[in-house]
Structure formats: structure tokens, C-alpha cells
Amino acid sequence: MILAATTDESLARMSDVLIYSSMAVYTLAFFAHIAEWVLGSRSKVGRTAAALTQGAPAPAVTVRTKKAGTTAVLDRPEVVTRSAAGARDVPDGPGAAGGTVKGDLYGRVAVSLTALAFLVEAAGVVSRALAVQRAPWGNMYEFSTTFSTVAVGVYLGFLLAGKNVRWIGLPLVTTVLLDLGMATTWLKTPSDQLVPALDSYWLWIHVSTAIFCGAVFYLGAVATLLYLFRDSYENKLATGGNPGAFARSVMERLPSAASLDKFSYRVNAAVFPLWTFTIIAGAIWAGDAWGRYWGWDAKEVWSFITWVGYAAYLHARATAGWKGRKAAYIALVAFACFLFNYYGVNIFVTSKHSYAGV
């Protein structure tokens, strides 16, 4: 018994060391992402592509046919991304690296450091689980460290799938550092066993899906926020405006407003059914733990409000006159509801789900 307690304490200390170590690596990744944005600049290829798409005639493509060895001149097809009706056909920017070799080098270093920090943080979460011998989601400290781990994991998963999402790296790493900073200073809680109501296999099902949904909603919210900035930038250019040098340096490297809008819509739409399942699983768990499936507890209410918010966003995307910026505002309000459900209810509201006092 004494040996087991000593082992658990050692694992808990190891978990803390790994979490702090991941913060150090995330900090290095943060500076590498900054270097990617600062030292990268738009390449000649990027400027040429923008000029071609903005009105210059596209160069022709010469194709040699198999019949009699003749040649034919074909027009180069335009690659177009669309979101709302009436959206501008604007090319994606070259990315945070600006299309330069130096910028791309720092970007690769940033992604590599982010991946290393993810592995270290994931090891810290696993060590915490081994120390407490349960799912590491029994309090806000454990929930926060797991949430940031999953968010980074989803981001790296998109990169491994070949998706052009490296532009999320800087806001993601910044948010992760803020999240871990809050977790290790204000939310730090010694490892302990669960209260009886939480000691259930539904903890693995309900909370894991909630964490995953939150991570994907976060990526969608970042894309939505950047869409609003990029859309305003494109509007200014379309009306003859002259944005400042800083706005051009940042905005011209991002994907087009249409691409950002499409990305945010796809990730939110893809995870919305899983958020629905999260609420249903929570209701089933509440029936087992408290003898009622729904009691209008604060966490239950705000989970439902979040569901309504994202349902309204998806409906707005399919409604004429509500696509684009109006739908984006609804998506940000829905994510704000999720954040309040995540922090506000757990910390400041007294309910069956709250972790007040952490």
C-alpha cells in the first residue's frame, strides 16, 4: 500500500514536470511561429499568382496530343473557392512563410517544436491518469491540460492529412500557453479520487467527446475570426481602399476569405453531430448518477444553448441572406457560449457540474 502511494506521488510529480516542460517547448514554438511571420515575405510566385487572378489573362498551357504529334493550346483553368453567394474569387495567400525559403524553414521548425511539445504534454496527461488510476478529467486542471493536448493533436492531424492549416499555428500555440498558464497557476489541484457521481464509465465517453468537440470548435472559431478580418481586407481592396503595410503583410499570406469560411463551416458541421451525442450521453449519465436525465442544471442549460447556437449557425449557412459575415457572427457567439460553459459554469456557478474552489 505504501509502495503504491509512493508510486502514485512519483507519477503525479512526473506529470507536473512534463506539463511544465511542454510549456517551455510551446514557448520555443511560439517564437518560431513569430519568426515565420516576420521573416517570411510574399514570393515572386505568390505575387504573380495574385496578379493573374486579379484580372490579368491567365497564361496558356501547351499540350502535345497523341494524334499525329500535334500541339493544342488550352486555357489554364482557374482554381476557385466559394463560400456565400456573391463571394469574391480570390486566391489563397502563400501562407505564414510568405513563400520564402527562410520563412518556410522557421515554419517547419515551429511545427516540429509544436509536435514535440504535444508529445511531452500528452505524456504528462497519461502520467496524471496513471497517478490517479482513472480518466484524467476529474477537475478543471486535468480538463484544461487534456483540452489543450487534444486541440494541438487535431491541428497536427490536419497537417498530417495534407490540409493547408499552418496559419492556425501561431494563434493555437498562443492559446495553449494561456490555457496551460491558467491551469498551472489558478486551477492547479492535487491528484485525488473522483466523487461518487463522476466515478462511472460514462466519464470516458461523455467527457472525451466534449473535449474533442471543444478542440474542433476552437479551430473553427479561429478560422471564423480570421475570415472576418480577411473579408474586410478584401472588401477594402475591392472598393479601391489602400490597407496599411502591416495589414497587407498579414492578410495577404492567409487563405482567401472564401477558403477560411469554407474551412470553418466544414469543421463546425462535421463535429456538430458529435456535440449532439455529447449532450445525449451526458443525459444518460445523469440518469444513472442522479436518477433524472435532465434537470436544467447550469451545465445542462449552457450545453443546450451552445447546441442551439451552432444549430442556428448551420441553419444560417443554408438561408439566403444569412451566409457569410452574419453566419460567422453566430458561430462566434456559439463558441463564446461554449467557453462560458467551459470556464464560467465550472468555476463561478454553483451546480452539480461545477468545480468551484479549484
Short mmCIF file of C-alpha atoms in Angstrom, two decimals:
data_model
loop_
_atom_site.label_atom_id
_atom_site.label_comp_id
_atom_site.label_asym_id
_atom_site.label_seq_id
_atom_site.Cartn_x
_atom_site.Cartn_y
_atom_site.Cartn_z
CA MET A 1 0.00 0.00 0.00
CA ILE A 2 2.80 2.42 0.94
CA LEU A 3 4.71 1.46 -2.23
CA ALA A 4 1.61 2.12 -4.35
CA ALA A 5 1.08 5.54 -2.75
CA THR A 6 4.73 6.42 -3.32
CA THR A 7 4.46 5.36 -6.97
CA ASP A 8 1.32 7.46 -7.46
CA GLU A 9 3.04 10.51 -5.95
CA SER A 10 6.04 10.00 -8.22
CA LEU A 11 3.79 9.78 -11.27
CA ALA A 12 1.94 12.91 -10.20
CA ARG A 13 5.23 14.80 -9.85
CA MET A 14 6.36 13.45 -13.20
CA SER A 15 3.11 14.68 -14.74
CA ASP A 16 3.72 18.18 -13.38
CA VAL A 17 7.29 18.19 -14.70
CA LEU A 18 6.11 17.09 -18.14
CA ILE A 19 3.39 19.74 -18.28
CA TYR A 20 5.87 22.48 -17.36
CA SER A 21 8.35 21.07 -19.88
CA SER A 22 5.71 21.16 -22.62
CA MET A 23 5.08 24.82 -21.80
CA ALA A 24 8.78 25.53 -22.34
CA VAL A 25 8.73 23.80 -25.73
CA TYR A 26 5.47 25.53 -26.70
CA THR A 27 7.20 28.83 -25.90
CA LEU A 28 10.01 27.97 -28.33
CA ALA A 29 7.38 27.02 -30.92
CA PHE A 30 5.66 30.38 -30.33
CA PHE A 31 8.85 32.29 -31.15
CA ALA A 32 9.46 30.09 -34.19
CA HIS A 33 5.95 30.89 -35.45
CA ILE A 34 6.66 34.60 -34.87
CA ALA A 35 9.89 34.26 -36.87
CA GLU A 36 7.97 32.56 -39.69
CA TRP A 37 5.58 35.51 -39.95
CA VAL A 38 8.23 38.22 -39.51
CA LEU A 39 10.98 36.81 -41.73
CA GLY A 40 8.74 35.39 -44.44
CA SER A 41 7.58 37.63 -47.27
CA ARG A 42 5.48 37.21 -50.34
CA SER A 43 7.39 35.40 -53.03
CA LYS A 44 7.53 36.27 -56.71
CA VAL A 45 5.33 33.26 -57.39
CA GLY A 46 2.74 34.49 -54.90
CA ARG A 47 2.70 37.99 -56.38
CA THR A 48 2.40 36.61 -59.91
CA ALA A 49 -0.50 34.34 -58.94
CA ALA A 50 -2.31 37.24 -57.30
CA ALA A 51 -1.80 39.46 -60.33
CA LEU A 52 -3.09 36.77 -62.69
CA THR A 53 -6.20 36.14 -60.62
CA GLN A 54 -6.96 39.85 -60.18
CA GLY A 55 -7.56 40.41 -63.85
CA ALA A 56 -4.52 39.68 -65.98
CA PRO A 57 -5.12 36.99 -68.62
CA ALA A 58 -4.05 33.57 -67.47
CA PRO A 59 -1.14 32.08 -69.38
CA ALA A 60 -1.98 29.37 -71.83
CA VAL A 61 -0.90 25.78 -71.42
CA THR A 62 0.61 23.98 -74.38
CA VAL A 63 -0.34 20.31 -74.53
CA ARG A 64 1.04 17.80 -77.00
CA THR A 65 -1.68 15.45 -78.17
CA LYS A 66 -1.12 11.84 -79.17
CA LYS A 67 -2.73 12.20 -82.58
CA ALA A 68 -0.09 12.93 -85.23
CA GLY A 69 2.09 14.66 -82.63
CA THR A 70 0.21 17.93 -82.99
CA THR A 71 0.01 20.56 -80.31
CA ALA A 72 -3.01 22.34 -78.91
CA VAL A 73 -3.21 25.46 -76.80
CA LEU A 74 -5.60 25.25 -73.87
CA ASP A 75 -6.61 27.91 -71.41
CA ARG A 76 -5.34 27.37 -67.87
CA PRO A 77 -8.30 26.51 -65.64
CA GLU A 78 -8.82 28.82 -62.70
CA VAL A 79 -8.86 27.37 -59.19
CA VAL A 80 -11.79 28.98 -57.41
CA THR A 81 -13.01 28.67 -53.84
CA ARG A 82 -16.50 29.81 -52.94
CA SER A 83 -18.49 30.33 -49.76
CA ALA A 84 -21.51 32.60 -49.68
CA ALA A 85 -23.33 33.72 -52.78
CA GLY A 86 -21.54 36.66 -54.37
CA ALA A 87 -18.21 35.84 -52.76
CA ARG A 88 -15.08 37.10 -54.50
CA ASP A 89 -12.88 34.68 -56.38
CA VAL A 90 -9.57 35.46 -54.67
CA PRO A 91 -6.54 33.16 -54.50
CA ASP A 92 -5.21 31.87 -51.22
CA GLY A 93 -2.13 33.58 -49.86
CA PRO A 94 1.24 31.81 -49.81
CA GLY A 95 0.95 31.04 -46.08
CA ALA A 96 2.65 32.37 -42.98
CA ALA A 97 6.08 31.66 -44.50
CA GLY A 98 5.30 34.08 -47.33
CA GLY A 99 6.59 31.59 -49.86
CA THR A 100 10.22 32.19 -48.93
CA VAL A 101 12.77 29.55 -48.07
CA LYS A 102 13.73 31.26 -44.81
CA GLY A 103 10.11 31.66 -43.72
CA ASP A 104 9.32 28.08 -44.61
CA LEU A 105 12.33 26.87 -42.59
CA TYR A 106 11.12 28.66 -39.48
CA GLY A 107 7.61 27.35 -40.13
CA ARG A 108 8.86 23.78 -40.25
CA VAL A 109 10.83 24.32 -37.06
CA ALA A 110 7.69 25.75 -35.42
CA VAL A 111 5.58 22.75 -36.43
CA SER A 112 8.30 20.34 -35.27
CA LEU A 113 8.51 22.06 -31.87
CA THR A 114 4.71 22.05 -31.61
CA ALA A 115 4.68 18.31 -32.30
CA LEU A 116 7.39 17.74 -29.68
CA ALA A 117 5.50 19.81 -27.11
CA PHE A 118 2.35 17.86 -27.92
CA LEU A 119 4.11 14.55 -27.21
CA VAL A 120 5.53 15.87 -23.92
CA GLU A 121 2.16 17.26 -22.82
CA ALA A 122 0.38 14.04 -23.81
CA ALA A 123 2.88 12.10 -21.71
CA GLY A 124 2.05 14.43 -18.81
CA VAL A 125 -1.67 13.76 -19.22
CA VAL A 126 -1.08 10.00 -19.34
CA SER A 127 1.14 10.19 -16.24
CA ARG A 128 -1.61 12.03 -14.42
CA ALA A 129 -4.08 9.30 -15.43
CA LEU A 130 -1.74 6.61 -14.12
CA ALA A 131 -1.21 8.53 -10.90
CA VAL A 132 -4.92 8.86 -10.13
CA GLN A 133 -5.81 5.50 -11.77
CA ARG A 134 -8.76 6.97 -13.65
CA ALA A 135 -9.58 9.24 -16.57
CA PRO A 136 -7.61 12.49 -16.08
CA TRP A 137 -10.72 14.69 -16.27
CA GLY A 138 -11.84 14.92 -12.65
CA ASN A 139 -11.20 18.66 -12.19
CA MET A 140 -10.57 21.80 -14.22
CA TYR A 141 -6.79 21.43 -14.10
CA GLU A 142 -6.94 17.99 -15.65
CA PHE A 143 -9.64 19.06 -18.10
CA SER A 144 -7.61 22.07 -19.26
CA THR A 145 -4.38 20.16 -19.83
CA THR A 146 -6.24 17.46 -21.75
CA PHE A 147 -8.17 20.03 -23.79
CA SER A 148 -5.03 21.81 -24.98
CA THR A 149 -3.42 18.46 -25.80
CA VAL A 150 -6.37 17.39 -27.93
CA ALA A 151 -6.56 20.81 -29.66
CA VAL A 152 -2.92 20.55 -30.74
CA GLY A 153 -3.45 16.91 -31.72
CA VAL A 154 -6.35 17.86 -34.02
CA TYR A 155 -4.22 20.60 -35.59
CA LEU A 156 -1.35 18.18 -36.22
CA GLY A 157 -3.85 15.67 -37.59
CA PHE A 158 -4.98 18.21 -40.19
CA LEU A 159 -1.34 18.80 -41.16
CA LEU A 160 -0.68 15.07 -41.48
CA ALA A 161 -3.75 14.81 -43.71
CA GLY A 162 -2.17 17.37 -46.03
CA LYS A 163 -4.51 20.24 -45.17
CA ASN A 164 -3.19 23.79 -45.51
CA VAL A 165 -3.72 24.88 -41.91
CA ARG A 166 -0.27 26.01 -40.82
CA TRP A 167 -1.70 29.52 -40.46
CA ILE A 168 -3.50 28.27 -37.32
CA GLY A 169 -0.18 27.51 -35.63
CA LEU A 170 0.52 30.92 -34.07
CA PRO A 171 -2.95 31.56 -32.55
CA LEU A 172 -3.14 27.91 -31.44
CA VAL A 173 0.19 27.89 -29.62
CA THR A 174 -0.62 31.26 -28.05
CA THR A 175 -3.95 29.95 -26.77
CA VAL A 176 -2.37 26.73 -25.48
CA LEU A 177 0.20 28.70 -23.50
CA LEU A 178 -2.57 30.84 -21.98
CA ASP A 179 -4.62 27.73 -21.18
CA LEU A 180 -1.69 25.93 -19.53
CA GLY A 181 -0.70 29.10 -17.69
CA MET A 182 -4.17 29.34 -16.16
CA ALA A 183 -4.19 25.62 -15.40
CA THR A 184 -0.85 25.61 -13.59
CA THR A 185 -1.44 28.83 -11.61
CA TRP A 186 -5.16 29.22 -10.86
CA LEU A 187 -6.61 25.77 -11.49
CA LYS A 188 -3.85 23.55 -10.09
CA THR A 189 -5.41 20.80 -8.00
CA PRO A 190 -3.66 17.87 -6.25
CA SER A 191 -4.49 14.48 -7.70
CA ASP A 192 -7.39 12.84 -5.92
CA GLN A 193 -10.14 10.29 -6.46
CA LEU A 194 -13.44 11.15 -8.07
CA VAL A 195 -16.62 11.98 -6.25
CA PRO A 196 -19.09 9.08 -6.47
CA ALA A 197 -21.26 10.75 -9.15
CA LEU A 198 -18.28 11.02 -11.52
CA ASP A 199 -16.97 7.51 -10.91
CA SER A 200 -18.51 5.92 -14.00
CA TYR A 201 -17.50 4.61 -17.40
CA TRP A 202 -19.62 7.43 -18.81
CA LEU A 203 -16.79 9.76 -17.78
CA TRP A 204 -14.68 8.27 -20.55
CA ILE A 205 -17.48 8.57 -23.11
CA HIS A 206 -19.12 11.87 -22.27
CA VAL A 207 -16.12 13.98 -21.27
CA SER A 208 -13.79 12.69 -24.00
CA THR A 209 -16.30 13.62 -26.72
CA ALA A 210 -16.87 17.01 -25.08
CA ILE A 211 -13.13 17.71 -25.09
CA PHE A 212 -12.77 16.66 -28.72
CA CYS A 213 -15.75 18.77 -29.78
CA GLY A 214 -14.36 21.78 -27.95
CA ALA A 215 -10.98 21.39 -29.67
CA VAL A 216 -12.58 21.30 -33.12
CA PHE A 217 -14.95 24.16 -32.27
CA TYR A 218 -11.88 26.15 -31.26
CA LEU A 219 -10.20 25.63 -34.65
CA GLY A 220 -13.45 26.61 -36.35
CA ALA A 221 -13.65 29.77 -34.23
CA VAL A 222 -10.08 30.78 -35.15
CA ALA A 223 -10.88 30.31 -38.84
CA THR A 224 -14.12 32.29 -38.44
CA LEU A 225 -12.38 35.20 -36.73
CA LEU A 226 -9.67 35.31 -39.39
CA TYR A 227 -12.37 35.10 -42.06
CA LEU A 228 -13.93 38.32 -40.75
CA PHE A 229 -10.58 40.14 -40.90
CA ARG A 230 -9.71 38.77 -44.33
CA ASP A 231 -13.19 39.53 -45.68
CA SER A 232 -12.91 43.15 -44.52
CA TYR A 233 -9.48 43.35 -46.13
CA GLU A 234 -10.78 42.01 -49.45
CA ASN A 235 -13.74 44.41 -49.30
CA LYS A 236 -11.36 47.32 -48.81
CA LEU A 237 -9.28 46.29 -51.79
CA ALA A 238 -12.38 45.76 -53.93
CA THR A 239 -13.61 49.29 -53.18
CA GLY A 240 -10.29 50.91 -54.01
CA GLY A 241 -9.01 51.19 -50.45
CA ASN A 242 -5.34 51.14 -49.52
CA PRO A 243 -4.67 48.94 -46.44
CA GLY A 244 -1.58 49.62 -44.39
CA ALA A 245 1.68 47.72 -44.78
CA PHE A 246 1.06 45.62 -41.66
CA ALA A 247 -2.43 44.60 -42.83
CA ARG A 248 -1.07 43.64 -46.24
CA SER A 249 1.80 41.66 -44.73
CA VAL A 250 -0.56 39.58 -42.59
CA MET A 251 -3.72 39.36 -44.68
CA GLU A 252 -2.06 38.53 -47.99
CA ARG A 253 -0.47 35.42 -46.51
CA LEU A 254 -3.74 33.97 -45.21
CA PRO A 255 -6.11 31.82 -47.24
CA SER A 256 -8.84 33.76 -49.02
CA ALA A 257 -11.99 34.72 -47.14
CA ALA A 258 -13.87 32.05 -49.09
CA SER A 259 -11.38 29.36 -48.06
CA LEU A 260 -11.46 30.39 -44.40
CA ASP A 261 -15.26 30.48 -44.44
CA LYS A 262 -15.42 27.05 -46.04
CA PHE A 263 -12.96 25.56 -43.53
CA SER A 264 -14.83 26.90 -40.51
CA TYR A 265 -18.14 25.68 -41.88
CA ARG A 266 -16.85 22.20 -42.62
CA VAL A 267 -15.25 21.62 -39.22
CA ASN A 268 -18.26 23.01 -37.32
CA ALA A 269 -20.70 20.98 -39.40
CA ALA A 270 -18.61 17.83 -39.03
CA VAL A 271 -18.40 17.99 -35.24
CA PHE A 272 -21.95 19.20 -34.57
CA PRO A 273 -23.46 15.66 -34.58
CA LEU A 274 -20.80 14.61 -32.07
CA TRP A 275 -21.73 17.55 -29.83
CA THR A 276 -25.33 16.33 -30.04
CA PHE A 277 -24.16 12.90 -28.92
CA THR A 278 -22.21 14.54 -26.07
CA ILE A 279 -25.40 16.08 -24.69
CA ILE A 280 -27.31 12.81 -25.06
CA ALA A 281 -24.51 10.86 -23.34
CA GLY A 282 -24.49 13.40 -20.52
CA ALA A 283 -28.23 12.98 -20.07
CA ILE A 284 -27.87 9.20 -19.86
CA TRP A 285 -25.05 9.59 -17.35
CA ALA A 286 -27.19 12.00 -15.29
CA GLY A 287 -29.94 9.38 -15.26
CA ASP A 288 -27.54 6.81 -13.84
CA ALA A 289 -25.90 9.18 -11.33
CA TRP A 290 -28.78 11.36 -10.15
CA GLY A 291 -31.90 9.47 -11.18
CA ARG A 292 -33.03 12.08 -13.74
CA TYR A 293 -31.98 12.65 -17.32
CA TRP A 294 -32.46 16.41 -17.39
CA GLY A 295 -32.77 18.83 -14.50
CA TRP A 296 -31.98 22.23 -16.05
CA ASP A 297 -28.68 22.37 -14.20
CA ALA A 298 -26.44 25.26 -15.31
CA LYS A 299 -24.09 22.99 -17.25
CA GLU A 300 -27.01 21.28 -18.96
CA VAL A 301 -28.59 24.61 -19.86
CA TRP A 302 -25.43 26.10 -21.35
CA SER A 303 -24.63 22.89 -23.22
CA PHE A 304 -28.07 23.16 -24.80
CA ILE A 305 -27.57 26.89 -25.52
CA THR A 306 -24.29 26.03 -27.25
CA TRP A 307 -26.10 23.37 -29.29
CA VAL A 308 -28.78 25.89 -30.29
CA GLY A 309 -26.08 28.40 -31.27
CA TYR A 310 -24.32 26.01 -33.62
CA ALA A 311 -27.65 24.74 -34.97
CA ALA A 312 -28.56 28.37 -35.74
CA TYR A 313 -25.20 28.82 -37.48
CA LEU A 314 -25.69 25.76 -39.68
CA HIS A 315 -29.23 26.90 -40.48
CA ALA A 316 -27.98 30.40 -41.32
CA ARG A 317 -25.46 28.93 -43.75
CA ALA A 318 -28.36 27.38 -45.66
CA THR A 319 -30.53 30.51 -45.55
CA ALA A 320 -30.37 33.20 -48.23
CA GLY A 321 -29.16 36.50 -46.83
CA TRP A 322 -27.52 34.98 -43.76
CA LYS A 323 -24.41 33.45 -45.30
CA GLY A 324 -21.00 34.99 -44.90
CA ARG A 325 -20.44 37.54 -42.13
CA LYS A 326 -23.85 37.18 -40.47
CA ALA A 327 -23.39 33.42 -40.11
CA ALA A 328 -19.83 33.99 -38.87
CA TYR A 329 -21.09 36.22 -36.05
CA ILE A 330 -23.49 33.47 -34.99
CA ALA A 331 -20.63 30.94 -34.98
CA LEU A 332 -18.54 33.19 -32.71
CA VAL A 333 -21.47 33.68 -30.34
CA ALA A 334 -21.94 29.89 -30.20
CA PHE A 335 -18.26 29.40 -29.37
CA ALA A 336 -18.49 32.11 -26.69
CA CYS A 337 -21.32 30.07 -25.16
CA PHE A 338 -19.06 27.02 -25.21
CA LEU A 339 -16.30 28.97 -23.45
CA PHE A 340 -18.67 30.15 -20.74
CA ASN A 341 -19.88 26.59 -20.34
CA TYR A 342 -16.24 25.50 -20.07
CA TYR A 343 -14.93 28.12 -17.63
CA GLY A 344 -17.81 30.17 -16.26
CA VAL A 345 -20.15 27.39 -15.21
CA ASN A 346 -17.38 25.16 -13.85
CA ILE A 347 -15.72 27.86 -11.77
CA PHE A 348 -18.24 30.57 -10.92
CA VAL A 349 -21.65 28.87 -10.94
CA THR A 350 -22.79 26.53 -8.21
CA SER A 351 -24.24 23.43 -9.80
CA LYS A 352 -23.86 19.68 -9.84
CA HIS A 353 -21.25 20.10 -12.58
CA SER A 354 -19.25 22.96 -11.07
CA TYR A 355 -15.67 22.64 -9.88
CA ALA A 356 -15.78 25.75 -7.69
CA GLY A 357 -12.86 26.14 -5.37
CA VAL A 358 -10.20 24.74 -7.74
#
